[in-house]
CSV table of C-alpha atoms in Angstrom, one decimal:
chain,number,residue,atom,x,y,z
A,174,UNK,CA,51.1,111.7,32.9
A,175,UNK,CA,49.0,113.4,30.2
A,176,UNK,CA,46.2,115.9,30.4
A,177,UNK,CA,43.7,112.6,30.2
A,178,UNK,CA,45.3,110.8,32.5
A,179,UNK,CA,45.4,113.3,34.9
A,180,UNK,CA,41.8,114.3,34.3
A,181,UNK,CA,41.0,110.7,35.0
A,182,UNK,CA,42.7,110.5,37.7
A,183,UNK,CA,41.1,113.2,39.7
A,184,UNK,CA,37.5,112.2,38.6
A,185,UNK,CA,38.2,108.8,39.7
A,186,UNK,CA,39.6,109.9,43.4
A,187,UNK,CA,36.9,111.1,44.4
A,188,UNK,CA,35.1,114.2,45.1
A,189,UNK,CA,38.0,115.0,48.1
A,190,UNK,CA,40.2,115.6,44.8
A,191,UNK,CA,38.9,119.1,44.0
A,192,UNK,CA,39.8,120.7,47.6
A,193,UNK,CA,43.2,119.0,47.5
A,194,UNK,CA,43.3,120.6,43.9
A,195,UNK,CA,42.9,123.7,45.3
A,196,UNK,CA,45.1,122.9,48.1
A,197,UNK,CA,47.8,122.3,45.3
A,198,UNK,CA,47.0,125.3,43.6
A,199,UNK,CA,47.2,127.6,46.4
A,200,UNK,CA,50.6,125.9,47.3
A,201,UNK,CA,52.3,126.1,43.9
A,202,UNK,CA,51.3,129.9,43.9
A,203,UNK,CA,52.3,130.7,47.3
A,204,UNK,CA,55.5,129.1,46.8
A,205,UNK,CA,56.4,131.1,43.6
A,206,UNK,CA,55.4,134.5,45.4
A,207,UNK,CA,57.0,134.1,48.0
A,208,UNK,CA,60.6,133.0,46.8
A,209,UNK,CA,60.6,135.4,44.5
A,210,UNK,CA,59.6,138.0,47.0
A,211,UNK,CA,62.8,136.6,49.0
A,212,UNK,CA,65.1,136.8,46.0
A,213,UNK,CA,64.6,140.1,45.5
A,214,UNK,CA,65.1,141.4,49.6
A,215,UNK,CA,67.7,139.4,49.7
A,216,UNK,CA,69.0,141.3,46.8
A,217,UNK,CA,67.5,144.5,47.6
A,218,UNK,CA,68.7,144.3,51.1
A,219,UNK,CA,73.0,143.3,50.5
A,220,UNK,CA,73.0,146.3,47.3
A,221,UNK,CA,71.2,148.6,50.1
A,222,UNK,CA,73.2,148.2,53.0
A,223,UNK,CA,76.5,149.0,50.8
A,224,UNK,CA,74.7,151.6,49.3
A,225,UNK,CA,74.0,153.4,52.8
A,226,UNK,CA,77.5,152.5,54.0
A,227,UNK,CA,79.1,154.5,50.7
A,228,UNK,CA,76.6,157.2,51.0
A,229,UNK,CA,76.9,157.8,54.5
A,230,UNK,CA,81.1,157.8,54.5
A,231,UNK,CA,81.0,160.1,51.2
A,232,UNK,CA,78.2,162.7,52.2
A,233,UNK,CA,77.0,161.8,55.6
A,234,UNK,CA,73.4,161.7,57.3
A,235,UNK,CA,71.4,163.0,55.0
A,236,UNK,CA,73.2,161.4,51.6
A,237,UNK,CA,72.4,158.1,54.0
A,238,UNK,CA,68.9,158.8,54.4
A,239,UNK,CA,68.1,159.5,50.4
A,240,UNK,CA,69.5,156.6,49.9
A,241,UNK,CA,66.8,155.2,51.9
A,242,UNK,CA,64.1,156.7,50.6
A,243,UNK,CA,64.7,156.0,46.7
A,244,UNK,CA,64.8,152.4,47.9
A,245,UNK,CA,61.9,150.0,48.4
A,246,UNK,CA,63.8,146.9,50.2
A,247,UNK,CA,62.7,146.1,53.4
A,248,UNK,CA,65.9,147.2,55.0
A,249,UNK,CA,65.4,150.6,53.7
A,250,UNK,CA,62.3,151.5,56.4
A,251,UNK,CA,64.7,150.2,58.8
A,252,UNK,CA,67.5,152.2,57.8
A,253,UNK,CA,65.7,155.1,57.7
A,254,UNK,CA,64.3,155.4,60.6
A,255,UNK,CA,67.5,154.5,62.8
A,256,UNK,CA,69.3,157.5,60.6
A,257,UNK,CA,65.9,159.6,61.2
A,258,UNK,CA,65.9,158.6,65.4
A,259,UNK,CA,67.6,161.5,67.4
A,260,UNK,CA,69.1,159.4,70.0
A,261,UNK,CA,70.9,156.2,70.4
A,262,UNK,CA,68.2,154.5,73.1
A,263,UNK,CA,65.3,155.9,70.4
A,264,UNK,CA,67.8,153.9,67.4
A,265,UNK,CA,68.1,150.6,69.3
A,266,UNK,CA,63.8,150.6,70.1
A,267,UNK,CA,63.2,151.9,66.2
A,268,UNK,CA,65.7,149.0,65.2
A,269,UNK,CA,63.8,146.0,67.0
A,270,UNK,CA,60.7,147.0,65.9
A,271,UNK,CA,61.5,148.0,62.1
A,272,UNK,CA,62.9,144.5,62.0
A,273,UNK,CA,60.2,142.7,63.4
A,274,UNK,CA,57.7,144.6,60.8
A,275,UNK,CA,60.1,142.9,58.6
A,276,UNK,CA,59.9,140.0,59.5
A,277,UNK,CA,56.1,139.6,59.7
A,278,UNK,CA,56.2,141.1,56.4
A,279,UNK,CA,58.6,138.4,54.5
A,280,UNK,CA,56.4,135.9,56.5
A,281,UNK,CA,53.2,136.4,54.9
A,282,UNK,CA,51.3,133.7,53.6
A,283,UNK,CA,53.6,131.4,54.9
A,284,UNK,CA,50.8,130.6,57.3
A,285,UNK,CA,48.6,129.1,54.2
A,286,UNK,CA,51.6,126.4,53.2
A,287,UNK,CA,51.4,125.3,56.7
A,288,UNK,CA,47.9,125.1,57.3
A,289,UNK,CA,47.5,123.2,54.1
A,290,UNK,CA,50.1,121.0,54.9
A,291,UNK,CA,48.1,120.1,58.1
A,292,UNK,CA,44.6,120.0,56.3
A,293,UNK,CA,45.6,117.7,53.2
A,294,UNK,CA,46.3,114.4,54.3
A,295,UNK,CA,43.3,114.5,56.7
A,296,UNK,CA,41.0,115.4,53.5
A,297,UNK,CA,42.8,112.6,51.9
A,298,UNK,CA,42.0,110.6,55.1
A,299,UNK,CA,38.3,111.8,54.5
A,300,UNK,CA,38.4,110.4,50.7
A,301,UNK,CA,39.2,107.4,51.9
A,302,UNK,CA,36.6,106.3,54.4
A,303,UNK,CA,34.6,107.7,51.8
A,304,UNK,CA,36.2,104.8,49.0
A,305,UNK,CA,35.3,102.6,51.9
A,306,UNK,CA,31.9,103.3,52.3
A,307,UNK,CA,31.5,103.4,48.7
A,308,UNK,CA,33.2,99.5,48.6
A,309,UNK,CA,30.1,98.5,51.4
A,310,UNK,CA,27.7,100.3,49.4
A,311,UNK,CA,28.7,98.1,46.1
A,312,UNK,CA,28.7,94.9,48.2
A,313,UNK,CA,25.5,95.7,49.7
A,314,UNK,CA,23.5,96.4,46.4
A,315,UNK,CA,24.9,93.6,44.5
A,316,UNK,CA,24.5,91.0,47.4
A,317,UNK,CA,28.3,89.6,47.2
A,318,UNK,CA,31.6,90.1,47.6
A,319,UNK,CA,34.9,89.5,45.7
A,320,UNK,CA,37.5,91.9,44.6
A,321,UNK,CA,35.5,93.4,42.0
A,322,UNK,CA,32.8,94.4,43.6
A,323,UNK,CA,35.2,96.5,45.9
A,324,UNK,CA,37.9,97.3,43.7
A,325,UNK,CA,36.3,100.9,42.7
A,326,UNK,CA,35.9,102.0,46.3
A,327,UNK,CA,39.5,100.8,47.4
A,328,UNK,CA,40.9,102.8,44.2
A,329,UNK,CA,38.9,105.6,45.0
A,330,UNK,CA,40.1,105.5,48.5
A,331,UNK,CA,43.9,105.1,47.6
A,332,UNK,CA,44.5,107.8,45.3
A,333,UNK,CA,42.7,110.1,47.8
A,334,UNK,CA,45.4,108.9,50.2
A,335,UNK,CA,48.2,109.5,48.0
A,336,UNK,CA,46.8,112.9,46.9
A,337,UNK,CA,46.4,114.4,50.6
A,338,UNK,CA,49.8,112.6,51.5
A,339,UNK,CA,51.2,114.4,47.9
A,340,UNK,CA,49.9,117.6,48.7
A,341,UNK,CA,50.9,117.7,52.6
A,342,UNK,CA,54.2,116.6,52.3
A,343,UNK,CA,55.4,119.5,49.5
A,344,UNK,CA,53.4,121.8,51.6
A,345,UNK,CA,54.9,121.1,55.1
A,346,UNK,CA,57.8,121.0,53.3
A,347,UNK,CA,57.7,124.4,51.2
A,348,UNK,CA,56.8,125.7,54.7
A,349,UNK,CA,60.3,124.6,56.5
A,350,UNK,CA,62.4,125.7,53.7
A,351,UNK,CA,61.2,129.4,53.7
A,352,UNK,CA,61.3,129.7,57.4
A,353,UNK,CA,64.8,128.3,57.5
A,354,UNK,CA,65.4,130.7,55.0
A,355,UNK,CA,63.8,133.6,56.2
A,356,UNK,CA,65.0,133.4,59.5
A,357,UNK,CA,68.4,133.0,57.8
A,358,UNK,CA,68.1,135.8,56.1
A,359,UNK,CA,66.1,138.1,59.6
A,360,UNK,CA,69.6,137.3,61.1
A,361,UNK,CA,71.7,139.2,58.3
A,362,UNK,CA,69.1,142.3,58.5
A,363,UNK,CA,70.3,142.4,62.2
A,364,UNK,CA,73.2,141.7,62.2
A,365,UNK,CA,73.8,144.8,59.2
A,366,UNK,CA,71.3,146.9,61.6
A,367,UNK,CA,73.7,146.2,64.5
A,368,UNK,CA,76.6,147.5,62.1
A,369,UNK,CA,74.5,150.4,61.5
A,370,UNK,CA,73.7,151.1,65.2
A,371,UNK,CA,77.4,150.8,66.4
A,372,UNK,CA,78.8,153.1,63.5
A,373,UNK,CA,76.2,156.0,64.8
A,374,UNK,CA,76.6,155.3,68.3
A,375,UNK,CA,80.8,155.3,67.5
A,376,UNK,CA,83.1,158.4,68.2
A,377,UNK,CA,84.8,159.1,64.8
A,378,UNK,CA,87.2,161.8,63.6
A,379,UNK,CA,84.8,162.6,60.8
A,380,UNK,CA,81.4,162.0,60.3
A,381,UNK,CA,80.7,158.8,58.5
A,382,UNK,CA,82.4,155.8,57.3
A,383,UNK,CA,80.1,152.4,57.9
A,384,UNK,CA,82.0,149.5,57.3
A,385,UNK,CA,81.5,148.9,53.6
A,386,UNK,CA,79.7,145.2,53.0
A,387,UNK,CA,83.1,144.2,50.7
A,388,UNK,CA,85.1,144.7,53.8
A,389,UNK,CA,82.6,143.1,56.5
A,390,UNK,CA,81.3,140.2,54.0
């Protein structure tokens, strides 16, 4: 469809077409934000976690922990403060909640594609009833019926359906895929953390040597 077209198209749904612009809008952007945002954990996280293993077999502790702090994946907080924690019981609490800080944070704005996708096609609902009304109100003023008396309300009350429904669906969605993913990917961080926590908590000959993510993956 062409700029026009489109153009026409949202003038002649209705005046429910704007917020379900904006609805689309808000979508499109969360959507690109926050897959690349994933991307690059998912990334950040696999080149950390081998990164930490090599460092902490080569140099130990504290080679681990720079590692950590020249990093800015969300693994890295987590990785740093189990290798900061003094004791094991401390590493295993510091763990659970590191990891659920980062999994709030890979969640955010999630919560808008859902809510969207619950709002749209009930503001497409609302254009509709409005087409409606607007079909009565033609019928009324010109004091008959027939199907083009009507036909600019029933449009306008279709293409606000098919907007909201549009909109909702991508939304709702948009909104399963990420959490799939991001849960998907929650499960790796603990698993790695888990790793991480058994290697400390391990008696070894010499200090060091996590399993490197080559070996384990």
């Amino acid at each position: 469809m062409t700029p026009t077209g489109f153009v026409e198209l949202i003038e002649h749904g209705g005046v429910v077409m704007y917020p379900l612009l904006l609805c689309s809008v808000i979508s499109v952007a969360v959507i690109v934000e926050r897959l690349w945002s994933l991307i690059r954990a998912s990334r950040g996280s696999r080149r950390l976690h081998r990164m930490v293993a090599e460092a902490y077999e080569d140099g130990g502790l504290s080679d681990a922990l720079a590692v950590c702090r020249r990093d800015d994946s969300p693994l890295a907080a987590v990785y740093h403060a189990v290798l900061a924690a003094a004791d094991a019981d401390g590493r295993a609490r510091i763990a659970q909640r590191k990891l659920g800080e980062v999994a709030r944070r890979l969640k955010r704005y999630i919560w808008l594609l859902g809510t969207i996708g619950s709002l749209a096609p009930f503001i497409g609902l609302f254009g509709t009833v409005l087409g409606i009304i607007r079909s009565f109100e033609n019928m009324a003023a010109t004091g008959s019926g027939g199907f083009a008396v009507v036909a600019a309300g029933i449009s306008e009350a279709l293409i606000a359906t098919a907007g909201g429904l549009l909109v909702g669906v991508l939304s709702i969605f948009a909104y399963n895929a990420f959490m799939v993913r991001i849960n998907n990917h929650a499960a790796v961080l603990r698993e790695w953390t888990d790793e991480l926590l058994m290697q400390l908590a391990a008696p070894v000959a010499r200090e060091g040597s996590l399993p490197r993510v080559a070996q384990s993956r």
